[in-house]
Amino acid sequence: MVKTIFLDRDGVINEYLEQDYVKDFEEFRIIRGFGEFWEKHKDHYQFIVITNQAGINKGIVDLSFFVQLSKFLIQKFSIKAIYFCPHRPEENCPCRKPKNLLLRKAIQRFSVNLENSYFIGDSYTDLECSESLGIKFILVLTGKTKLEEAQSWQKKPFKIVKNLSELNLIN
Ligand SMILES: [Mg+2]
């Protein structure tokens, strides 16, 4: 069983674009602090990305660009896999977070040790997805959610950090 850090993508690895999607490499900017976090944890955890990418089925994000970018990320940060949902919300698919189909698939395929794993995200849907399987959720404030907003959430994150550079999950 393997200790795992699940990551949302936008707002966690790369800068969150307000009301927009990452459509090309120019719009993909790694968040300051992510590299440091990765460097510190890479020998202790496996990394798996779980991301909603409705821009694909909206016809805004080119699937081949998404795949190309994913390959780059997998190589650069030795990520085990990137699970993505391409559907629009109204398609009512079983894979779009907060639903946990993709997370369950990843857990099964990569023998995840749930007890010693974490899910890092920037939104309430990430929290709900993570919590539905009992994974500790860490909210990072580099993305969609402001601290004041998170404080009024019904469900609480396991931890909240301003930037991933301040997070240490090695014991
Ligand atoms: Mg996000």
XYZ file of C-alpha atoms and ligand atoms in Angstrom:
172
model
C 0.000 0.000 0.000
C 1.453 3.291 -1.097
C 1.307 6.699 0.562
C -0.166 9.077 -1.963
C -0.691 12.772 -2.463
C -3.654 13.468 -4.707
C -3.529 16.845 -6.367
C -6.092 18.953 -8.073
C -4.391 20.761 -10.968
C -5.619 24.330 -11.537
C -4.956 26.532 -8.518
C -2.731 23.879 -6.939
C 0.017 23.079 -9.452
C -0.567 25.937 -11.868
C -2.023 29.400 -11.495
C -5.790 29.598 -11.367
C -7.342 31.598 -14.197
C -10.499 33.337 -13.059
C -13.436 32.177 -15.238
C -11.080 30.731 -17.810
C -9.294 27.538 -18.860
C -5.660 26.823 -19.596
C -5.660 26.672 -23.391
C -1.964 26.771 -24.234
C 1.466 26.510 -22.657
C 1.651 30.265 -22.222
C -1.358 30.175 -19.893
C 0.132 27.343 -17.900
C 2.205 28.882 -15.129
C 3.467 26.732 -12.261
C 2.648 28.270 -8.888
C 5.596 29.493 -6.882
C 6.099 27.004 -4.079
C 4.786 23.936 -5.862
C 8.249 22.867 -7.041
C 9.623 23.219 -3.530
C 6.757 21.150 -2.128
C 7.270 18.461 -4.747
C 11.026 18.333 -4.170
C 10.481 17.822 -0.427
C 7.899 15.020 -0.810
C 8.813 13.168 -3.987
C 10.765 10.395 -2.274
C 8.025 9.793 0.298
C 4.794 9.804 -1.690
C 3.433 8.957 -5.101
C 1.589 11.810 -6.827
C -1.691 11.463 -8.693
C -3.663 14.307 -10.275
C -7.476 14.359 -10.328
C -8.837 17.240 -12.386
C -12.116 18.509 -13.826
C -11.568 19.858 -17.332
C -14.986 20.864 -18.631
C -13.225 23.205 -21.061
C -12.559 20.144 -23.206
C -16.206 19.288 -23.870
C -17.109 22.966 -24.061
C -14.765 23.073 -27.035
C -12.536 25.671 -25.376
C -9.603 23.417 -24.534
C -8.088 21.284 -27.235
C -7.859 17.652 -26.078
C -4.512 17.133 -27.787
C -3.109 20.169 -25.958
C -4.413 18.801 -22.665
C -2.739 15.449 -23.347
C 0.521 17.120 -24.339
C 0.511 19.229 -21.185
C -0.294 16.170 -19.079
C 2.651 14.262 -20.527
C 4.901 17.196 -19.677
C 3.629 17.259 -16.074
C 3.927 13.500 -15.646
C 7.569 13.689 -16.684
C 8.556 16.858 -14.886
C 7.011 15.920 -11.533
C 7.125 12.112 -11.790
C 3.336 11.976 -11.502
C 1.878 8.451 -11.605
C -1.230 9.414 -13.522
C -3.514 12.290 -14.385
C -7.186 11.419 -14.177
C -9.420 13.978 -15.847
C -13.100 14.553 -16.406
C -13.759 16.298 -19.756
C -17.506 16.670 -19.239
C -19.606 19.778 -18.774
C -21.568 19.916 -15.489
C -24.903 19.438 -17.288
C -23.725 16.144 -18.788
C -24.180 14.618 -15.325
C -21.302 12.223 -15.741
C -20.147 9.964 -12.893
C -16.587 11.310 -12.972
C -16.797 15.060 -12.364
C -15.701 16.075 -8.856
C -17.229 16.174 -6.264
C -18.111 12.681 -7.493
C -15.359 10.249 -6.687
C -15.217 7.773 -9.576
C -11.787 8.933 -10.761
C -10.434 8.953 -7.246
C -11.717 5.409 -6.667
C -10.134 4.208 -9.907
C -6.798 5.720 -8.899
C -6.943 4.215 -5.411
C -7.506 0.772 -6.864
C -4.954 0.959 -9.646
C -2.143 2.396 -7.547
C -2.710 0.499 -4.283
C -3.215 3.655 -2.276
C -2.842 3.555 1.483
C -5.788 5.790 2.350
C -4.815 6.274 5.963
C -1.515 7.900 5.069
C -2.616 9.831 2.050
C -3.773 13.385 1.387
C -5.782 15.264 -1.178
C -4.665 18.809 -1.907
C -7.123 21.095 -3.634
C -8.319 24.669 -3.909
C -12.085 24.229 -3.905
C -15.029 22.837 -1.973
C -15.686 20.214 -4.640
C -12.187 18.839 -4.024
C -12.938 18.654 -0.313
C -16.219 16.822 -0.879
C -14.608 14.363 -3.262
C -11.744 13.669 -0.883
C -13.902 13.430 2.196
C -16.312 10.996 0.571
C -13.531 8.407 0.763
C -12.128 9.511 4.084
C -8.966 11.073 2.700
C -7.509 13.998 4.637
C -8.092 17.177 2.655
C -5.669 20.079 2.584
C -6.882 23.375 1.218
C -4.285 25.560 -0.469
C -5.156 29.231 -0.850
C -3.278 29.772 -4.125
C -6.392 29.106 -6.184
C -10.112 29.585 -6.257
C -10.885 29.877 -2.535
C -10.180 32.779 -0.183
C -9.648 32.092 3.515
C -12.861 33.907 4.618
C -14.862 31.751 2.237
C -13.344 28.531 3.540
C -14.129 29.541 7.097
C -17.837 29.452 6.308
C -17.738 26.025 4.689
C -19.920 23.403 6.267
C -17.216 20.752 6.025
C -13.775 21.704 7.273
C -10.441 20.908 5.673
C -7.914 18.858 7.658
C -5.511 21.732 7.138
C -5.346 25.085 5.332
C -2.106 26.499 3.913
C -1.383 29.765 2.136
C 1.208 28.228 -0.127
C 2.396 24.649 -0.611
C 5.951 25.663 0.254
C 4.894 25.821 3.918
C 3.453 22.292 3.966
C 5.401 19.360 5.356
C 3.747 15.930 5.233
C 6.801 13.909 6.156
C 6.789 12.312 9.549
Mg -8.695 23.759 -8.795
